[in-house]
PDB file of N, CA and C in Angstrom:
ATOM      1  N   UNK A   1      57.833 -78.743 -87.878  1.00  0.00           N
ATOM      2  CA  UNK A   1      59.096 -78.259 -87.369  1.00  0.00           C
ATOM      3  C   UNK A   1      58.850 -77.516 -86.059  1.00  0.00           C
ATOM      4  N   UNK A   2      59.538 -77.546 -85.281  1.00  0.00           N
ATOM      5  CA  UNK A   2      59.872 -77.263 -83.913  1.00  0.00           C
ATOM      6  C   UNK A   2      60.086 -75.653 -83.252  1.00  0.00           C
ATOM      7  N   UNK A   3      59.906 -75.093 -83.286  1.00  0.00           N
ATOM      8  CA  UNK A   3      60.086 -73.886 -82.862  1.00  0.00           C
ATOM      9  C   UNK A   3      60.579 -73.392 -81.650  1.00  0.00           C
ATOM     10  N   UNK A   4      60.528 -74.732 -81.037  1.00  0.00           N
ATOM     11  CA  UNK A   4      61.415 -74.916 -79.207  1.00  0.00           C
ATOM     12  C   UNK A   4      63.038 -74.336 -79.746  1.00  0.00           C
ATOM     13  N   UNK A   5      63.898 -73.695 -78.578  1.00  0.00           N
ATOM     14  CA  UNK A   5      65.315 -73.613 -79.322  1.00  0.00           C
ATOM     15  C   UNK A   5      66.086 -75.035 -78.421  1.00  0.00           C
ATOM     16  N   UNK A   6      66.653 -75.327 -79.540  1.00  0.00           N
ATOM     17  CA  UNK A   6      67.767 -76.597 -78.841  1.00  0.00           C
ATOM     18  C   UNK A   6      68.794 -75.795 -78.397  1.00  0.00           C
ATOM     19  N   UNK A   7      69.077 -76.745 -76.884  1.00  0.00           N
ATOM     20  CA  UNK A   7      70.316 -76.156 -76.422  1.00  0.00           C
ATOM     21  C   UNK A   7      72.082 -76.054 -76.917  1.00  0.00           C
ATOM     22  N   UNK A   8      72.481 -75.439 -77.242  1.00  0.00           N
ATOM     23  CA  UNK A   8      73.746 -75.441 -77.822  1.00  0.00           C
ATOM     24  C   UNK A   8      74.648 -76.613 -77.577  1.00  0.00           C
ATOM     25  N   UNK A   9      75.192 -76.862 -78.597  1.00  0.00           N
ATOM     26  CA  UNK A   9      75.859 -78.327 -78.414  1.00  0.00           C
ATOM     27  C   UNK A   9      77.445 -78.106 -77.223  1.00  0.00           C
ATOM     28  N   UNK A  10      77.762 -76.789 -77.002  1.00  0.00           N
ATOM     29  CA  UNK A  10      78.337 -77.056 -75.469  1.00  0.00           C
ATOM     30  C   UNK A  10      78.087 -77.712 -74.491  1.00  0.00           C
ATOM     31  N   UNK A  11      76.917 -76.766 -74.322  1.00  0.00           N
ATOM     32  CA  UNK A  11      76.106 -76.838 -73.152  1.00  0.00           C
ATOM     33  C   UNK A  11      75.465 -78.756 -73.547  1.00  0.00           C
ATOM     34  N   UNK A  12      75.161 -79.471 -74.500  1.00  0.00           N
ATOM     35  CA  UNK A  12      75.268 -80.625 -73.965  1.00  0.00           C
ATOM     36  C   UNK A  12      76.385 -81.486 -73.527  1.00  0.00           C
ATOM     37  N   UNK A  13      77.002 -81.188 -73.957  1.00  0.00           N
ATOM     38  CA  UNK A  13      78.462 -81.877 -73.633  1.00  0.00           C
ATOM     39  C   UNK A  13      79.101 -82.066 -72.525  1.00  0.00           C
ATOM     40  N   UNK A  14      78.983 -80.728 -71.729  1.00  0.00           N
ATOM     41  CA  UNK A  14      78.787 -79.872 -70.379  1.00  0.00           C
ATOM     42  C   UNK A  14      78.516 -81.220 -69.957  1.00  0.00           C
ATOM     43  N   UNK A  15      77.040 -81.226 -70.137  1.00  0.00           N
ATOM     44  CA  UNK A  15      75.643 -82.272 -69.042  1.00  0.00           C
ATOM     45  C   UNK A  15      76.229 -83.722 -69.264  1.00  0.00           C
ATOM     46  N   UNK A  16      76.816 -83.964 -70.651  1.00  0.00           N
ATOM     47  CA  UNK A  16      77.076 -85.318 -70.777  1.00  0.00           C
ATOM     48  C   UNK A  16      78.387 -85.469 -69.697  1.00  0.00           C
ATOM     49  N   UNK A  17      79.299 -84.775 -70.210  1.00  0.00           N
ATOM     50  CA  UNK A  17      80.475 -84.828 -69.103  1.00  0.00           C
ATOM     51  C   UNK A  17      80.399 -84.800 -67.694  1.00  0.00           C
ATOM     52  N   UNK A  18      79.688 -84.181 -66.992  1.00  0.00           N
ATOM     53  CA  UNK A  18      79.278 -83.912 -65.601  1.00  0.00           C
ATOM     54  C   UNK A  18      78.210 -85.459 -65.092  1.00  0.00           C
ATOM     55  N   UNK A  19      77.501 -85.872 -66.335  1.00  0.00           N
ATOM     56  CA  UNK A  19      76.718 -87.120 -66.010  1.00  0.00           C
ATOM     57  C   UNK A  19      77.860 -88.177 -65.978  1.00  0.00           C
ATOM     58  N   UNK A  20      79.220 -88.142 -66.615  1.00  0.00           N
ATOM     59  CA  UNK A  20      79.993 -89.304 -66.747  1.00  0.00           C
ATOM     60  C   UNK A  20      80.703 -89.682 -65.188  1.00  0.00           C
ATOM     61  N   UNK A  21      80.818 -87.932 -64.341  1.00  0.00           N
ATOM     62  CA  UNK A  21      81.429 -88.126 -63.944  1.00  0.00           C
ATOM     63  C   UNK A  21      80.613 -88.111 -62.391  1.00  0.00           C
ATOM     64  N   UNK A  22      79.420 -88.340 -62.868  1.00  0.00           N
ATOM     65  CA  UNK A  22      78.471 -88.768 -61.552  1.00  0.00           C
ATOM     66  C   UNK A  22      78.177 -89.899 -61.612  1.00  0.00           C
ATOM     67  N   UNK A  23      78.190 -90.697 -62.691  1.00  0.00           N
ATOM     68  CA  UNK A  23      78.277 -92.391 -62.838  1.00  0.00           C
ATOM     69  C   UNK A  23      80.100 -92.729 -62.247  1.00  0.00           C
ATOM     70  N   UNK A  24      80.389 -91.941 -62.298  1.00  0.00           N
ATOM     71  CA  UNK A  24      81.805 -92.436 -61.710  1.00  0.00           C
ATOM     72  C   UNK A  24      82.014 -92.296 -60.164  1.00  0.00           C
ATOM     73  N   UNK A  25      80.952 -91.462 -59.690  1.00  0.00           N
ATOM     74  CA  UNK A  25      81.104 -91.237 -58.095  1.00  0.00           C
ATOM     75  C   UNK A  25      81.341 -90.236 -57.523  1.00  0.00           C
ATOM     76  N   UNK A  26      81.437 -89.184 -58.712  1.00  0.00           N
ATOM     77  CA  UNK A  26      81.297 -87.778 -58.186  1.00  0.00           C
ATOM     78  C   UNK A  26      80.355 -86.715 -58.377  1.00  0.00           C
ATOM     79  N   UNK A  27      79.981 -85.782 -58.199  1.00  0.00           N
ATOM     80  CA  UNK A  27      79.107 -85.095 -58.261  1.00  0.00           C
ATOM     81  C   UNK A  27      79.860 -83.568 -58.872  1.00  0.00           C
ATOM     82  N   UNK A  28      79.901 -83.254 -60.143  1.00  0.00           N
ATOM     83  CA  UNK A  28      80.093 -81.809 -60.175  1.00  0.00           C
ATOM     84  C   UNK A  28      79.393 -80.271 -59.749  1.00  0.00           C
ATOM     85  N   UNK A  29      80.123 -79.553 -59.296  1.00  0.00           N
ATOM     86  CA  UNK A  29      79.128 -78.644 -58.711  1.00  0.00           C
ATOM     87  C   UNK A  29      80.392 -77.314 -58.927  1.00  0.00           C
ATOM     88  N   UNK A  30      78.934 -76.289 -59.542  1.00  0.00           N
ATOM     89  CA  UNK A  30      79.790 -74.775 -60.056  1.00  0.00           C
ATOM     90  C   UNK A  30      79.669 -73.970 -59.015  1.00  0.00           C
ATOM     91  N   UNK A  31      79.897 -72.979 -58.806  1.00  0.00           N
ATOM     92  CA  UNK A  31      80.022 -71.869 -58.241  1.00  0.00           C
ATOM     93  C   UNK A  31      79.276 -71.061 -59.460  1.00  0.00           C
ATOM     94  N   UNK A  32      78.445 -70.446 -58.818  1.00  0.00           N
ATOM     95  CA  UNK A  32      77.478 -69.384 -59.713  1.00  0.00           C
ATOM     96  C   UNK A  32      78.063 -68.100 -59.469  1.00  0.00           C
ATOM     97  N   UNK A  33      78.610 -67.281 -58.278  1.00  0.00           N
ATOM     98  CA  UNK A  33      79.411 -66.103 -58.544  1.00  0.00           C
ATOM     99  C   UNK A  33      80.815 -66.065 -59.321  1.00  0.00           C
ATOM    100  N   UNK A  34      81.806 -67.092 -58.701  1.00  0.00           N
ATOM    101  CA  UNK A  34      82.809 -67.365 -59.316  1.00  0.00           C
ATOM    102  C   UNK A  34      83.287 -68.362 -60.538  1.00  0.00           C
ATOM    103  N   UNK A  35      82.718 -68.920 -60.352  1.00  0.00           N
ATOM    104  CA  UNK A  35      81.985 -70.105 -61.497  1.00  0.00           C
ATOM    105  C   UNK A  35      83.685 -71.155 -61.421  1.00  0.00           C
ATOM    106  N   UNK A  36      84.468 -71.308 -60.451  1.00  0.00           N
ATOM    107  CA  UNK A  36      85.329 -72.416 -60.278  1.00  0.00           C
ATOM    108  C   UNK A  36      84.344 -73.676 -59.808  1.00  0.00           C
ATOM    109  N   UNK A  37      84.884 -74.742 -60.443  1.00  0.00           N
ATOM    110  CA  UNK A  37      84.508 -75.998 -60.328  1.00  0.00           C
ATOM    111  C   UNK A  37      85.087 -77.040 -59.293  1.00  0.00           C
ATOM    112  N   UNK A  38      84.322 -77.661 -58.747  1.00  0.00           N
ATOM    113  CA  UNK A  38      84.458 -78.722 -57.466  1.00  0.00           C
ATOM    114  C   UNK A  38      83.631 -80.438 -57.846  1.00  0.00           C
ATOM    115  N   UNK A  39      84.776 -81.158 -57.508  1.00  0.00           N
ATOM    116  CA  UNK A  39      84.229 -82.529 -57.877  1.00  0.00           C
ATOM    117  C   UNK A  39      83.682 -83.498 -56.289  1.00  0.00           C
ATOM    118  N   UNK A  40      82.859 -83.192 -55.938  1.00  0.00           N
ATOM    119  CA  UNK A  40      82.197 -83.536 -54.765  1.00  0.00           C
ATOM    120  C   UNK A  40      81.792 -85.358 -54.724  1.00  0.00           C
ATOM    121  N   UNK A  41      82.712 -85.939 -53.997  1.00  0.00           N
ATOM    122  CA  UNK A  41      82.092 -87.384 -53.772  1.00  0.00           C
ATOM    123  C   UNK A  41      80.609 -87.700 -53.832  1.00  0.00           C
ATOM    124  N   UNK A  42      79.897 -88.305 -54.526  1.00  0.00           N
ATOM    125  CA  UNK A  42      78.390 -88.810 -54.503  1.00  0.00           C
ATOM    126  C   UNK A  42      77.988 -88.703 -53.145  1.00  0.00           C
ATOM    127  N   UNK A  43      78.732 -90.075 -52.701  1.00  0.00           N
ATOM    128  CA  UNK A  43      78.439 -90.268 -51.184  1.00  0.00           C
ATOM    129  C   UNK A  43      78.240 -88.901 -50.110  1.00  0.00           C
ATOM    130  N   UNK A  44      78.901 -88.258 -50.179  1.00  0.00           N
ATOM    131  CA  UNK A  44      78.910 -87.024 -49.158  1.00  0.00           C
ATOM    132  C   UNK A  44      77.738 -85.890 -49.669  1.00  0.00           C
ATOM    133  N   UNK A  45      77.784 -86.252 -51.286  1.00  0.00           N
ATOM    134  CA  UNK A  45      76.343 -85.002 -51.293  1.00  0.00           C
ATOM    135  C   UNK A  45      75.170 -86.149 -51.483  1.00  0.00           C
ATOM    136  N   UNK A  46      74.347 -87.126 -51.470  1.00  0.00           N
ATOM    137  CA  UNK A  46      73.900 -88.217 -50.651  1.00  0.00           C
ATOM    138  C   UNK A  46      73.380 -87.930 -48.992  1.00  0.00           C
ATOM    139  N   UNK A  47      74.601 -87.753 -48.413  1.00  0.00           N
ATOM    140  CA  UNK A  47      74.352 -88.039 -47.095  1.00  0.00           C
ATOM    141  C   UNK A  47      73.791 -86.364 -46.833  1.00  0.00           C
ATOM    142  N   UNK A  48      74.050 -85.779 -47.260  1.00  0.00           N
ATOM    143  CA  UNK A  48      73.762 -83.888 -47.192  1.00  0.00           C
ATOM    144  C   UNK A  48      72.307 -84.058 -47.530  1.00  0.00           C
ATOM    145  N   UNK A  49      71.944 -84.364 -48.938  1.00  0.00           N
ATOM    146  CA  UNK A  49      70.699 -84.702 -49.640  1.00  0.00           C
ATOM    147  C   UNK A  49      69.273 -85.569 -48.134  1.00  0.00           C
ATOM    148  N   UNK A  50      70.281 -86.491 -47.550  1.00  0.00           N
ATOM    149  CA  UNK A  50      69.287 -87.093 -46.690  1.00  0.00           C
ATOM    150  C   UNK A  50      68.819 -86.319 -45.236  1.00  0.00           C
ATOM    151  N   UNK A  51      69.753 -85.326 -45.183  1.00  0.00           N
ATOM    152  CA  UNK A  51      70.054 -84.602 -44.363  1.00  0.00           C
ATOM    153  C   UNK A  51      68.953 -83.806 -43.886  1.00  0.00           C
ATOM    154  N   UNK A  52      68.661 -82.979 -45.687  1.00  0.00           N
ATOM    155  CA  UNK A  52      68.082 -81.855 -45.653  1.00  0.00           C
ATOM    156  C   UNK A  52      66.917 -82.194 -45.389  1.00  0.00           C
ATOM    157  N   UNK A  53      66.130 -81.179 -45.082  1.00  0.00           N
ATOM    158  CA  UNK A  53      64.833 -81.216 -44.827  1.00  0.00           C
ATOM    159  C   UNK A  53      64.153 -80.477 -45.414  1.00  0.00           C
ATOM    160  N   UNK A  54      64.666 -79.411 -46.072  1.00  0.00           N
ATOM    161  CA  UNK A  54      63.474 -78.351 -46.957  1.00  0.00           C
ATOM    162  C   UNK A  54      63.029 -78.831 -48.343  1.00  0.00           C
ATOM    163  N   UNK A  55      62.707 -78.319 -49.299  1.00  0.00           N
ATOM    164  CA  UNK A  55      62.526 -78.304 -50.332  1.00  0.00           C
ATOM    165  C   UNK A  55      62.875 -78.909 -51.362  1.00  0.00           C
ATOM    166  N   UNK A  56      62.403 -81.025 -51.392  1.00  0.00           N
ATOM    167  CA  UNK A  56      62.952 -81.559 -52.500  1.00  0.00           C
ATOM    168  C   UNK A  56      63.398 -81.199 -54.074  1.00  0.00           C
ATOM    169  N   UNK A  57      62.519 -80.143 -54.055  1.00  0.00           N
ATOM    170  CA  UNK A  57      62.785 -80.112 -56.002  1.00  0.00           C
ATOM    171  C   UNK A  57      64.083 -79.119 -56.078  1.00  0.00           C
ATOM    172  N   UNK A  58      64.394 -78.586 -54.497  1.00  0.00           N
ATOM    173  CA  UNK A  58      65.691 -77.577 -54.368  1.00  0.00           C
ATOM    174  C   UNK A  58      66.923 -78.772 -54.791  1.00  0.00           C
ATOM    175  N   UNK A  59      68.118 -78.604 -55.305  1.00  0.00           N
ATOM    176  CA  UNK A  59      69.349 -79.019 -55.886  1.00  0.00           C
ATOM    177  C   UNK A  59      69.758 -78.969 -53.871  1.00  0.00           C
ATOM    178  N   UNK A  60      70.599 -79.932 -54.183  1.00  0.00           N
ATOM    179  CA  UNK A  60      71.868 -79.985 -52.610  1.00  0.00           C
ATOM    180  C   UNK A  60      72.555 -78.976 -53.275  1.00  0.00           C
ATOM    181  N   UNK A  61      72.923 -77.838 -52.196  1.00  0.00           N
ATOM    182  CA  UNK A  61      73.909 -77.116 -52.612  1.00  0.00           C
ATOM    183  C   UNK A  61      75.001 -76.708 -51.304  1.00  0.00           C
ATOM    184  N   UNK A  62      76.247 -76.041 -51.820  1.00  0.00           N
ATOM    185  CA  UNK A  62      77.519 -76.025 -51.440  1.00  0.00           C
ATOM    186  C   UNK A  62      77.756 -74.763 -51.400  1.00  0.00           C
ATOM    187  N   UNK A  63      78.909 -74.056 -49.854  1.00  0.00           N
ATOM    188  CA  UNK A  63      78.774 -72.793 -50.294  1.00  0.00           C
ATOM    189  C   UNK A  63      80.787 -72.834 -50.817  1.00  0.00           C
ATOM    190  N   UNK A  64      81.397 -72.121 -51.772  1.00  0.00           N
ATOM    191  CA  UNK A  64      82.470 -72.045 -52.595  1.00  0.00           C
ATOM    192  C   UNK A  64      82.902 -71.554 -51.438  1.00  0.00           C
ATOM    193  N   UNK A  65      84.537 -72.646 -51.563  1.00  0.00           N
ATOM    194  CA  UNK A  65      85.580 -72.256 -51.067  1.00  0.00           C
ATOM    195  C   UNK A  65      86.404 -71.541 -50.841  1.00  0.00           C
ATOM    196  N   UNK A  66      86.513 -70.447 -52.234  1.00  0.00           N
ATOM    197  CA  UNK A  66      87.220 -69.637 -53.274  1.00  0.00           C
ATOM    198  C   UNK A  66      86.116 -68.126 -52.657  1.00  0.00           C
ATOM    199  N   UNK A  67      85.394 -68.395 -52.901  1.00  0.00           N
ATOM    200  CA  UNK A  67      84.265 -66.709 -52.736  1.00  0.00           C
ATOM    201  C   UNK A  67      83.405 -67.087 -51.803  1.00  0.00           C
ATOM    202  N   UNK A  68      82.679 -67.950 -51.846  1.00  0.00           N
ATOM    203  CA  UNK A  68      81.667 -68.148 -50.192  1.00  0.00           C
ATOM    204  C   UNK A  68      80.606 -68.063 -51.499  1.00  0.00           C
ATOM    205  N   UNK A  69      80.258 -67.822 -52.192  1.00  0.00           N
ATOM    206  CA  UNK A  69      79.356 -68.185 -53.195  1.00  0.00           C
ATOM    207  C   UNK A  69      78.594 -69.612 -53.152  1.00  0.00           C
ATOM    208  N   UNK A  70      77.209 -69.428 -53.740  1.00  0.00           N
ATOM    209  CA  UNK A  70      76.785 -70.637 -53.925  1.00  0.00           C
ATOM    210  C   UNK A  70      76.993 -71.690 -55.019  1.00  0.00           C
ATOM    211  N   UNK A  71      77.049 -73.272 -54.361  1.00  0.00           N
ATOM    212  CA  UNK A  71      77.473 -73.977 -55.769  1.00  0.00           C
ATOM    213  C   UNK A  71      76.723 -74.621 -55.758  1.00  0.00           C
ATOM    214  N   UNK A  72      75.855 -75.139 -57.336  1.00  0.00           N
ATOM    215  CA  UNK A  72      75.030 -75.845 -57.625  1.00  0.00           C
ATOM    216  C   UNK A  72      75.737 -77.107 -58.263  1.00  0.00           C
ATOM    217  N   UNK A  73      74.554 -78.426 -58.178  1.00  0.00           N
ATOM    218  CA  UNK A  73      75.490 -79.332 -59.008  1.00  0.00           C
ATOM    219  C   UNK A  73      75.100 -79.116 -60.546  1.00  0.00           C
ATOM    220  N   UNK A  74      75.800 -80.047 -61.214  1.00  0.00           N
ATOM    221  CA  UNK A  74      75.671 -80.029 -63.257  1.00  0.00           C
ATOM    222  C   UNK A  74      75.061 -80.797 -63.310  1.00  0.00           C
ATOM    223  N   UNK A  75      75.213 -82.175 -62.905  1.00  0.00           N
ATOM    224  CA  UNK A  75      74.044 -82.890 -62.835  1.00  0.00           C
ATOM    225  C   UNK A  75      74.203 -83.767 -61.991  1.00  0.00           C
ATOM    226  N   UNK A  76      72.907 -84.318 -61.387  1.00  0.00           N
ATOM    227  CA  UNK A  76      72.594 -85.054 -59.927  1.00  0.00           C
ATOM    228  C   UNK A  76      71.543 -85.410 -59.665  1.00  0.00           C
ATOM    229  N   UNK A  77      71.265 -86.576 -59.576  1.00  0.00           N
ATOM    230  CA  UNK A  77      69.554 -87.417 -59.569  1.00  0.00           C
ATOM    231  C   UNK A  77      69.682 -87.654 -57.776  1.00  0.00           C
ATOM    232  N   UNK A  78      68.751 -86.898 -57.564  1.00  0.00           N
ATOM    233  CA  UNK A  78      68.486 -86.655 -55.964  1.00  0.00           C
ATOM    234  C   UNK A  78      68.049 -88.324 -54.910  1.00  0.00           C
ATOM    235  N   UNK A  79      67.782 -88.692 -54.135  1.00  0.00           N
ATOM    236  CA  UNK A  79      67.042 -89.714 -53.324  1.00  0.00           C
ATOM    237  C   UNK A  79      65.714 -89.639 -53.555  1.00  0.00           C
ATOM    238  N   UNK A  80      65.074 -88.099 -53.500  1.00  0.00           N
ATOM    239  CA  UNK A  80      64.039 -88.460 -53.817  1.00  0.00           C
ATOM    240  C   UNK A  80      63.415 -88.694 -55.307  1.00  0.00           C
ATOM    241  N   UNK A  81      64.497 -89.124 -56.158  1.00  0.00           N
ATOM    242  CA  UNK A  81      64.382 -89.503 -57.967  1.00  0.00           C
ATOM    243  C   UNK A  81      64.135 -87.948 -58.521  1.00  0.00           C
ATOM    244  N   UNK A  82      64.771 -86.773 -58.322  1.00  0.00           N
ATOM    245  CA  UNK A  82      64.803 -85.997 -59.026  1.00  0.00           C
ATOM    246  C   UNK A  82      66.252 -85.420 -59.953  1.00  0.00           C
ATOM    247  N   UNK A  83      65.798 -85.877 -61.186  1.00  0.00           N
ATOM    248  CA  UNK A  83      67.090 -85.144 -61.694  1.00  0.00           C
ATOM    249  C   UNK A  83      66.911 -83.478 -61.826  1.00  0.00           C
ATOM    250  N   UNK A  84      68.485 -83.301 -61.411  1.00  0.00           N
ATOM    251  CA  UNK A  84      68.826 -82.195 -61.627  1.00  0.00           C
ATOM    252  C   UNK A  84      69.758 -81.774 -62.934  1.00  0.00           C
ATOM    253  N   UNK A  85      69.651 -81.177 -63.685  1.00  0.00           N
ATOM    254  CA  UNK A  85      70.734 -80.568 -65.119  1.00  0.00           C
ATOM    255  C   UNK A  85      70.692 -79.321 -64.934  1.00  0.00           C
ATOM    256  N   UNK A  86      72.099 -78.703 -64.764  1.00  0.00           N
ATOM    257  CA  UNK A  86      72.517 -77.308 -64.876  1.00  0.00           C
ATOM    258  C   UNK A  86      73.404 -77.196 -65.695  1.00  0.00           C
ATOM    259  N   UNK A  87      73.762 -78.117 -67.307  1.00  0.00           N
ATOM    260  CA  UNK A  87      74.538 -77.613 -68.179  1.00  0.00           C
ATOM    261  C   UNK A  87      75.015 -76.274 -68.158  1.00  0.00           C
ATOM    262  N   UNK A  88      74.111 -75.244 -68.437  1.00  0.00           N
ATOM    263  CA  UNK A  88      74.416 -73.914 -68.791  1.00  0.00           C
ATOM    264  C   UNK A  88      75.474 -73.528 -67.557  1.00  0.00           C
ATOM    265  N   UNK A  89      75.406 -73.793 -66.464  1.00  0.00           N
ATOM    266  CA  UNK A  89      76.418 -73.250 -65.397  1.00  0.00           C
ATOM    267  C   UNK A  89      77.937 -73.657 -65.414  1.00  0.00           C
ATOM    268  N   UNK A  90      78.163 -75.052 -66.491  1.00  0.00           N
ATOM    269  CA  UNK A  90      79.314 -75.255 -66.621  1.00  0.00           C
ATOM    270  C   UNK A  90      80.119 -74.675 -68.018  1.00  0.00           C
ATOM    271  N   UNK A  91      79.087 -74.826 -68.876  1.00  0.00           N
ATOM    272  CA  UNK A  91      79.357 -73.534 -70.489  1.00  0.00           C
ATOM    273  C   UNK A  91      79.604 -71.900 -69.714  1.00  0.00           C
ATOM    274  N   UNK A  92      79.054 -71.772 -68.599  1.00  0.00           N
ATOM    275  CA  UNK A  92      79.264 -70.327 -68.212  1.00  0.00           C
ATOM    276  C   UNK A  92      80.462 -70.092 -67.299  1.00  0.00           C
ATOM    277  N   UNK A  93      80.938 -71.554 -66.803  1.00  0.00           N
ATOM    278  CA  UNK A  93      82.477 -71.695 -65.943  1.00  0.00           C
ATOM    279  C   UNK A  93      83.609 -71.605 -67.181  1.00  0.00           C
ATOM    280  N   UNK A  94      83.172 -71.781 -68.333  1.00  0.00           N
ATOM    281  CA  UNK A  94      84.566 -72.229 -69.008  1.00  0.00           C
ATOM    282  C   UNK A  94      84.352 -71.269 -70.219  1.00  0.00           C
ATOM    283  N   UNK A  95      83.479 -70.068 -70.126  1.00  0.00           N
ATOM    284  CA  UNK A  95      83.919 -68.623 -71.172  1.00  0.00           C
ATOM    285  C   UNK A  95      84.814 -67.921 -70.505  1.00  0.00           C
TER     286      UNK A  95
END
């Protein structure tokens, strides 16, 4: 038996939902101060992603509309094949 803790079945649901809706062409992305949610075209965080130049294993990020805060995505498999999962940031948008 396992002694790892599994993540709460929100918080997968979160990741599953946010993955549905990046197979659909968008990219979800939270706001970590304010924690409002933004559905960001693939394509445009893509072209940002090719953009950047620093730090592949860094997430593309967004600064919030609402607070100027930073927004991360929920989930997002980068160009250079890195997935990203931030379940917990969307269980923490919707307490």
């Amino acid at each position: 038996m396992s002694s790892q803790k599994q993540p709460s079945k929100s918080i997968v649901s979160a990741g599953a939902n946010a993955k549905k809706k990046y197979e659909n062409g968008n990219v979800e992305f939270v706001c970590r101060s304010c924690k409002v949610t933004e559905d960001i075209p693939k394509e445009v965080v893509e072209q940002f992603d090719m953009m950047d130049m620093g730090d592949p294993t860094d997430p593309p990020r967004f600064s919030c509309e609402k607070c100027g805060g930073e927004m991360l995505p929920v989930y997002y498999t980068s160009l250079h094949g890195i997935t990203y999962k931030n379940p917990e940031l969307k269980r923490s948008a919707n307490l």
